[in-house]
Amino acid sequence: VTSAVAGAFLPSLLNKIVIVLGHSVIASLIFSRARSVDLSNTASVESFYMLLWMLLCAEYILIPFFR
């Protein structure tokens, strides 16, 4: 959430759009999937864990837009 707010203050309009939308999508994916995780089911926890790693990789795609 902090990154999306920081992205709103970037000088370039394209960078603002990419950062704010990108982080909003990532945050919504995390929150929606976190609600459906069954902590007693190992497969469910592992699936959420792998989602977090995939979203971390997606964050690296957003880094160039912070300039």
PDB file of N, CA and C in Angstrom:
ATOM      1  N   VAL A   1       0.829  -1.182   0.000  1.00  0.00           N
ATOM      2  CA  VAL A   1       0.000   0.000   0.000  1.00  0.00           C
ATOM      3  C   VAL A   1       0.878   1.251   0.000  1.00  0.00           C
ATOM      4  N   THR A   2       1.934   1.237   0.772  1.00  0.00           N
ATOM      5  CA  THR A   2       2.832   2.380   0.830  1.00  0.00           C
ATOM      6  C   THR A   2       3.463   2.646  -0.529  1.00  0.00           C
ATOM      7  N   SER A   3       3.815   1.596  -1.242  1.00  0.00           N
ATOM      8  CA  SER A   3       4.419   1.769  -2.565  1.00  0.00           C
ATOM      9  C   SER A   3       3.437   2.386  -3.548  1.00  0.00           C
ATOM     10  N   ALA A   4       2.181   2.007  -3.448  1.00  0.00           N
ATOM     11  CA  ALA A   4       1.176   2.589  -4.342  1.00  0.00           C
ATOM     12  C   ALA A   4       1.002   4.073  -4.057  1.00  0.00           C
ATOM     13  N   VAL A   5       1.024   4.449  -2.790  1.00  0.00           N
ATOM     14  CA  VAL A   5       0.909   5.865  -2.429  1.00  0.00           C
ATOM     15  C   VAL A   5       2.144   6.623  -2.897  1.00  0.00           C
ATOM     16  N   ALA A   6       3.321   6.045  -2.699  1.00  0.00           N
ATOM     17  CA  ALA A   6       4.558   6.686  -3.154  1.00  0.00           C
ATOM     18  C   ALA A   6       4.555   6.827  -4.674  1.00  0.00           C
ATOM     19  N   GLY A   7       4.023   5.834  -5.362  1.00  0.00           N
ATOM     20  CA  GLY A   7       3.952   5.891  -6.815  1.00  0.00           C
ATOM     21  C   GLY A   7       3.061   7.005  -7.322  1.00  0.00           C
ATOM     22  N   ALA A   8       2.083   7.399  -6.525  1.00  0.00           N
ATOM     23  CA  ALA A   8       1.176   8.475  -6.926  1.00  0.00           C
ATOM     24  C   ALA A   8       1.889   9.815  -7.018  1.00  0.00           C
ATOM     25  N   PHE A   9       3.043   9.934  -6.390  1.00  0.00           N
ATOM     26  CA  PHE A   9       3.786  11.192  -6.400  1.00  0.00           C
ATOM     27  C   PHE A   9       4.928  11.206  -7.406  1.00  0.00           C
ATOM     28  N   LEU A  10       5.001  10.207  -8.268  1.00  0.00           N
ATOM     29  CA  LEU A  10       6.035  10.183  -9.298  1.00  0.00           C
ATOM     30  C   LEU A  10       5.743  11.248 -10.352  1.00  0.00           C
ATOM     31  N   PRO A  11       6.796  11.780 -10.991  1.00  0.00           N
ATOM     32  CA  PRO A  11       6.581  12.865 -11.954  1.00  0.00           C
ATOM     33  C   PRO A  11       5.901  12.430 -13.253  1.00  0.00           C
ATOM     34  N   SER A  12       6.156  11.237 -13.723  1.00  0.00           N
ATOM     35  CA  SER A  12       5.615  10.787 -15.003  1.00  0.00           C
ATOM     36  C   SER A  12       4.237  10.148 -14.818  1.00  0.00           C
ATOM     37  N   LEU A  13       3.289  10.519 -15.671  1.00  0.00           N
ATOM     38  CA  LEU A  13       1.939   9.966 -15.585  1.00  0.00           C
ATOM     39  C   LEU A  13       1.936   8.460 -15.828  1.00  0.00           C
ATOM     40  N   LEU A  14       2.707   8.000 -16.816  1.00  0.00           N
ATOM     41  CA  LEU A  14       2.772   6.568 -17.099  1.00  0.00           C
ATOM     42  C   LEU A  14       3.291   5.806 -15.887  1.00  0.00           C
ATOM     43  N   ASN A  15       4.340   6.314 -15.259  1.00  0.00           N
ATOM     44  CA  ASN A  15       4.894   5.654 -14.081  1.00  0.00           C
ATOM     45  C   ASN A  15       3.873   5.615 -12.951  1.00  0.00           C
ATOM     46  N   LYS A  16       3.146   6.700 -12.765  1.00  0.00           N
ATOM     47  CA  LYS A  16       2.104   6.732 -11.731  1.00  0.00           C
ATOM     48  C   LYS A  16       1.075   5.641 -11.966  1.00  0.00           C
ATOM     49  N   ILE A  17       0.610   5.560 -13.195  1.00  0.00           N
ATOM     50  CA  ILE A  17      -0.433   4.588 -13.524  1.00  0.00           C
ATOM     51  C   ILE A  17       0.057   3.166 -13.299  1.00  0.00           C
ATOM     52  N   VAL A  18       1.243   2.851 -13.807  1.00  0.00           N
ATOM     53  CA  VAL A  18       1.777   1.494 -13.688  1.00  0.00           C
ATOM     54  C   VAL A  18       2.006   1.121 -12.225  1.00  0.00           C
ATOM     55  N   ILE A  19       2.605   2.007 -11.449  1.00  0.00           N
ATOM     56  CA  ILE A  19       2.910   1.706 -10.051  1.00  0.00           C
ATOM     57  C   ILE A  19       1.635   1.566  -9.226  1.00  0.00           C
ATOM     58  N   VAL A  20       0.729   2.513  -9.354  1.00  0.00           N
ATOM     59  CA  VAL A  20      -0.495   2.463  -8.544  1.00  0.00           C
ATOM     60  C   VAL A  20      -1.351   1.257  -8.923  1.00  0.00           C
ATOM     61  N   LEU A  21      -1.566   1.035 -10.210  1.00  0.00           N
ATOM     62  CA  LEU A  21      -2.365  -0.119 -10.627  1.00  0.00           C
ATOM     63  C   LEU A  21      -1.672  -1.440 -10.308  1.00  0.00           C
ATOM     64  N   GLY A  22      -0.370  -1.502 -10.550  1.00  0.00           N
ATOM     65  CA  GLY A  22       0.371  -2.730 -10.270  1.00  0.00           C
ATOM     66  C   GLY A  22       0.312  -3.124  -8.806  1.00  0.00           C
ATOM     67  N   HIS A  23       0.542  -2.164  -7.933  1.00  0.00           N
ATOM     68  CA  HIS A  23       0.502  -2.476  -6.506  1.00  0.00           C
ATOM     69  C   HIS A  23      -0.922  -2.717  -6.009  1.00  0.00           C
ATOM     70  N   SER A  24      -1.881  -2.078  -6.615  1.00  0.00           N
ATOM     71  CA  SER A  24      -3.272  -2.328  -6.237  1.00  0.00           C
ATOM     72  C   SER A  24      -3.686  -3.748  -6.599  1.00  0.00           C
ATOM     73  N   VAL A  25      -3.287  -4.195  -7.770  1.00  0.00           N
ATOM     74  CA  VAL A  25      -3.595  -5.566  -8.186  1.00  0.00           C
ATOM     75  C   VAL A  25      -2.894  -6.568  -7.277  1.00  0.00           C
ATOM     76  N   ILE A  26      -1.625  -6.338  -6.993  1.00  0.00           N
ATOM     77  CA  ILE A  26      -0.872  -7.248  -6.129  1.00  0.00           C
ATOM     78  C   ILE A  26      -1.496  -7.306  -4.738  1.00  0.00           C
ATOM     79  N   ALA A  27      -1.842  -6.148  -4.177  1.00  0.00           N
ATOM     80  CA  ALA A  27      -2.452  -6.116  -2.843  1.00  0.00           C
ATOM     81  C   ALA A  27      -3.803  -6.821  -2.836  1.00  0.00           C
ATOM     82  N   SER A  28      -4.602  -6.609  -3.870  1.00  0.00           N
ATOM     83  CA  SER A  28      -5.914  -7.264  -3.908  1.00  0.00           C
ATOM     84  C   SER A  28      -5.781  -8.778  -4.054  1.00  0.00           C
ATOM     85  N   LEU A  29      -4.787  -9.225  -4.815  1.00  0.00           N
ATOM     86  CA  LEU A  29      -4.552 -10.669  -4.925  1.00  0.00           C
ATOM     87  C   LEU A  29      -4.156 -11.272  -3.583  1.00  0.00           C
ATOM     88  N   ILE A  30      -3.286 -10.590  -2.864  1.00  0.00           N
ATOM     89  CA  ILE A  30      -2.853 -11.098  -1.561  1.00  0.00           C
ATOM     90  C   ILE A  30      -4.033 -11.166  -0.599  1.00  0.00           C
ATOM     91  N   PHE A  31      -4.799 -10.087  -0.505  1.00  0.00           N
ATOM     92  CA  PHE A  31      -5.910 -10.060   0.448  1.00  0.00           C
ATOM     93  C   PHE A  31      -7.004 -11.058   0.088  1.00  0.00           C
ATOM     94  N   SER A  32      -7.316 -11.189  -1.190  1.00  0.00           N
ATOM     95  CA  SER A  32      -8.375 -12.124  -1.573  1.00  0.00           C
ATOM     96  C   SER A  32      -7.958 -13.571  -1.354  1.00  0.00           C
ATOM     97  N   ARG A  33      -6.717 -13.889  -1.682  1.00  0.00           N
ATOM     98  CA  ARG A  33      -6.252 -15.263  -1.466  1.00  0.00           C
ATOM     99  C   ARG A  33      -6.024 -15.569   0.006  1.00  0.00           C
ATOM    100  N   ALA A  34      -5.639 -14.572   0.792  1.00  0.00           N
ATOM    101  CA  ALA A  34      -5.411 -14.795   2.222  1.00  0.00           C
ATOM    102  C   ALA A  34      -6.703 -15.199   2.920  1.00  0.00           C
ATOM    103  N   ARG A  35      -7.809 -14.677   2.462  1.00  0.00           N
ATOM    104  CA  ARG A  35      -9.099 -15.033   3.064  1.00  0.00           C
ATOM    105  C   ARG A  35      -9.480 -16.483   2.806  1.00  0.00           C
ATOM    106  N   SER A  36      -9.011 -17.031   1.703  1.00  0.00           N
ATOM    107  CA  SER A  36      -9.419 -18.386   1.335  1.00  0.00           C
ATOM    108  C   SER A  36      -8.424 -19.460   1.756  1.00  0.00           C
ATOM    109  N   VAL A  37      -7.342 -19.084   2.430  1.00  0.00           N
ATOM    110  CA  VAL A  37      -6.344 -20.073   2.844  1.00  0.00           C
ATOM    111  C   VAL A  37      -6.880 -20.871   4.027  1.00  0.00           C
ATOM    112  N   ASP A  38      -6.834 -22.179   3.892  1.00  0.00           N
ATOM    113  CA  ASP A  38      -7.218 -23.078   4.980  1.00  0.00           C
ATOM    114  C   ASP A  38      -5.934 -23.491   5.692  1.00  0.00           C
ATOM    115  N   LEU A  39      -5.721 -22.959   6.888  1.00  0.00           N
ATOM    116  CA  LEU A  39      -4.468 -23.196   7.603  1.00  0.00           C
ATOM    117  C   LEU A  39      -4.281 -24.648   8.018  1.00  0.00           C
ATOM    118  N   SER A  40      -5.336 -25.416   8.029  1.00  0.00           N
ATOM    119  CA  SER A  40      -5.200 -26.830   8.379  1.00  0.00           C
ATOM    120  C   SER A  40      -4.867 -27.689   7.161  1.00  0.00           C
ATOM    121  N   ASN A  41      -4.896 -27.086   5.975  1.00  0.00           N
ATOM    122  CA  ASN A  41      -4.613 -27.804   4.735  1.00  0.00           C
ATOM    123  C   ASN A  41      -3.243 -27.375   4.213  1.00  0.00           C
ATOM    124  N   THR A  42      -2.305 -28.301   4.198  1.00  0.00           N
ATOM    125  CA  THR A  42      -0.938 -28.001   3.773  1.00  0.00           C
ATOM    126  C   THR A  42      -0.886 -27.524   2.321  1.00  0.00           C
ATOM    127  N   ALA A  43      -1.662 -28.132   1.463  1.00  0.00           N
ATOM    128  CA  ALA A  43      -1.659 -27.740   0.049  1.00  0.00           C
ATOM    129  C   ALA A  43      -2.146 -26.297  -0.121  1.00  0.00           C
ATOM    130  N   SER A  44      -3.119 -25.902   0.663  1.00  0.00           N
ATOM    131  CA  SER A  44      -3.632 -24.536   0.596  1.00  0.00           C
ATOM    132  C   SER A  44      -2.584 -23.530   1.055  1.00  0.00           C
ATOM    133  N   VAL A  45      -1.879 -23.853   2.119  1.00  0.00           N
ATOM    134  CA  VAL A  45      -0.831 -22.967   2.631  1.00  0.00           C
ATOM    135  C   VAL A  45       0.316 -22.878   1.636  1.00  0.00           C
ATOM    136  N   GLU A  46       0.710 -24.005   1.058  1.00  0.00           N
ATOM    137  CA  GLU A  46       1.791 -24.007   0.071  1.00  0.00           C
ATOM    138  C   GLU A  46       1.410 -23.205  -1.173  1.00  0.00           C
ATOM    139  N   SER A  47       0.166 -23.309  -1.584  1.00  0.00           N
ATOM    140  CA  SER A  47      -0.298 -22.559  -2.749  1.00  0.00           C
ATOM    141  C   SER A  47      -0.218 -21.055  -2.492  1.00  0.00           C
ATOM    142  N   PHE A  48      -0.613 -20.626  -1.302  1.00  0.00           N
ATOM    143  CA  PHE A  48      -0.534 -19.209  -0.949  1.00  0.00           C
ATOM    144  C   PHE A  48       0.920 -18.757  -0.871  1.00  0.00           C
ATOM    145  N   TYR A  49       1.762 -19.600  -0.311  1.00  0.00           N
ATOM    146  CA  TYR A  49       3.194 -19.294  -0.206  1.00  0.00           C
ATOM    147  C   TYR A  49       3.807 -19.101  -1.594  1.00  0.00           C
ATOM    148  N   MET A  50       3.461 -19.965  -2.531  1.00  0.00           N
ATOM    149  CA  MET A  50       3.978 -19.839  -3.892  1.00  0.00           C
ATOM    150  C   MET A  50       3.428 -18.583  -4.579  1.00  0.00           C
ATOM    151  N   LEU A  51       2.189 -18.225  -4.280  1.00  0.00           N
ATOM    152  CA  LEU A  51       1.635 -16.987  -4.818  1.00  0.00           C
ATOM    153  C   LEU A  51       2.448 -15.791  -4.338  1.00  0.00           C
ATOM    154  N   LEU A  52       2.825 -15.786  -3.066  1.00  0.00           N
ATOM    155  CA  LEU A  52       3.631 -14.687  -2.536  1.00  0.00           C
ATOM    156  C   LEU A  52       4.957 -14.572  -3.270  1.00  0.00           C
ATOM    157  N   TRP A  53       5.584 -15.690  -3.581  1.00  0.00           N
ATOM    158  CA  TRP A  53       6.847 -15.654  -4.316  1.00  0.00           C
ATOM    159  C   TRP A  53       6.647 -15.152  -5.740  1.00  0.00           C
ATOM    160  N   MET A  54       5.550 -15.560  -6.379  1.00  0.00           N
ATOM    161  CA  MET A  54       5.278 -15.072  -7.738  1.00  0.00           C
ATOM    162  C   MET A  54       5.024 -13.564  -7.734  1.00  0.00           C
ATOM    163  N   LEU A  55       4.338 -13.084  -6.715  1.00  0.00           N
ATOM    164  CA  LEU A  55       4.075 -11.648  -6.630  1.00  0.00           C
ATOM    165  C   LEU A  55       5.346 -10.871  -6.312  1.00  0.00           C
ATOM    166  N   LEU A  56       6.260 -11.480  -5.580  1.00  0.00           N
ATOM    167  CA  LEU A  56       7.552 -10.843  -5.339  1.00  0.00           C
ATOM    168  C   LEU A  56       8.292 -10.655  -6.664  1.00  0.00           C
ATOM    169  N   CYS A  57       8.240 -11.657  -7.511  1.00  0.00           N
ATOM    170  CA  CYS A  57       8.857 -11.532  -8.841  1.00  0.00           C
ATOM    171  C   CYS A  57       8.166 -10.440  -9.652  1.00  0.00           C
ATOM    172  N   ALA A  58       6.862 -10.316  -9.515  1.00  0.00           N
ATOM    173  CA  ALA A  58       6.128  -9.253 -10.215  1.00  0.00           C
ATOM    174  C   ALA A  58       6.564  -7.879  -9.722  1.00  0.00           C
ATOM    175  N   GLU A  59       6.909  -7.775  -8.453  1.00  0.00           N
ATOM    176  CA  GLU A  59       7.404  -6.504  -7.906  1.00  0.00           C
ATOM    177  C   GLU A  59       8.688  -6.071  -8.612  1.00  0.00           C
ATOM    178  N   TYR A  60       9.535  -7.021  -8.953  1.00  0.00           N
ATOM    179  CA  TYR A  60      10.773  -6.683  -9.652  1.00  0.00           C
ATOM    180  C   TYR A  60      10.491  -6.086 -11.026  1.00  0.00           C
ATOM    181  N   ILE A  61       9.387  -6.458 -11.636  1.00  0.00           N
ATOM    182  CA  ILE A  61       9.012  -5.884 -12.924  1.00  0.00           C
ATOM    183  C   ILE A  61       8.621  -4.415 -12.756  1.00  0.00           C
ATOM    184  N   LEU A  62       8.085  -4.062 -11.597  1.00  0.00           N
ATOM    185  CA  LEU A  62       7.643  -2.688 -11.349  1.00  0.00           C
ATOM    186  C   LEU A  62       8.783  -1.739 -10.986  1.00  0.00           C
ATOM    187  N   ILE A  63       9.921  -2.261 -10.587  1.00  0.00           N
ATOM    188  CA  ILE A  63      11.030  -1.417 -10.119  1.00  0.00           C
ATOM    189  C   ILE A  63      11.449  -0.350 -11.135  1.00  0.00           C
ATOM    190  N   PRO A  64      11.605  -0.665 -12.420  1.00  0.00           N
ATOM    191  CA  PRO A  64      12.039   0.385 -13.360  1.00  0.00           C
ATOM    192  C   PRO A  64      11.077   1.573 -13.454  1.00  0.00           C
ATOM    193  N   PHE A  65       9.832   1.384 -13.069  1.00  0.00           N
ATOM    194  CA  PHE A  65       8.855   2.465 -13.164  1.00  0.00           C
ATOM    195  C   PHE A  65       8.936   3.438 -11.992  1.00  0.00           C
ATOM    196  N   PHE A  66       9.796   3.175 -11.015  1.00  0.00           N
ATOM    197  CA  PHE A  66       9.958   4.077  -9.887  1.00  0.00           C
ATOM    198  C   PHE A  66      10.898   5.229 -10.208  1.00  0.00           C
ATOM    199  N   ARG A  67      11.354   5.333 -11.421  1.00  0.00           N
ATOM    200  CA  ARG A  67      12.285   6.407 -11.790  1.00  0.00           C
ATOM    201  C   ARG A  67      11.558   7.563 -12.420  1.00  0.00           C
TER     202      ARG A  67
END
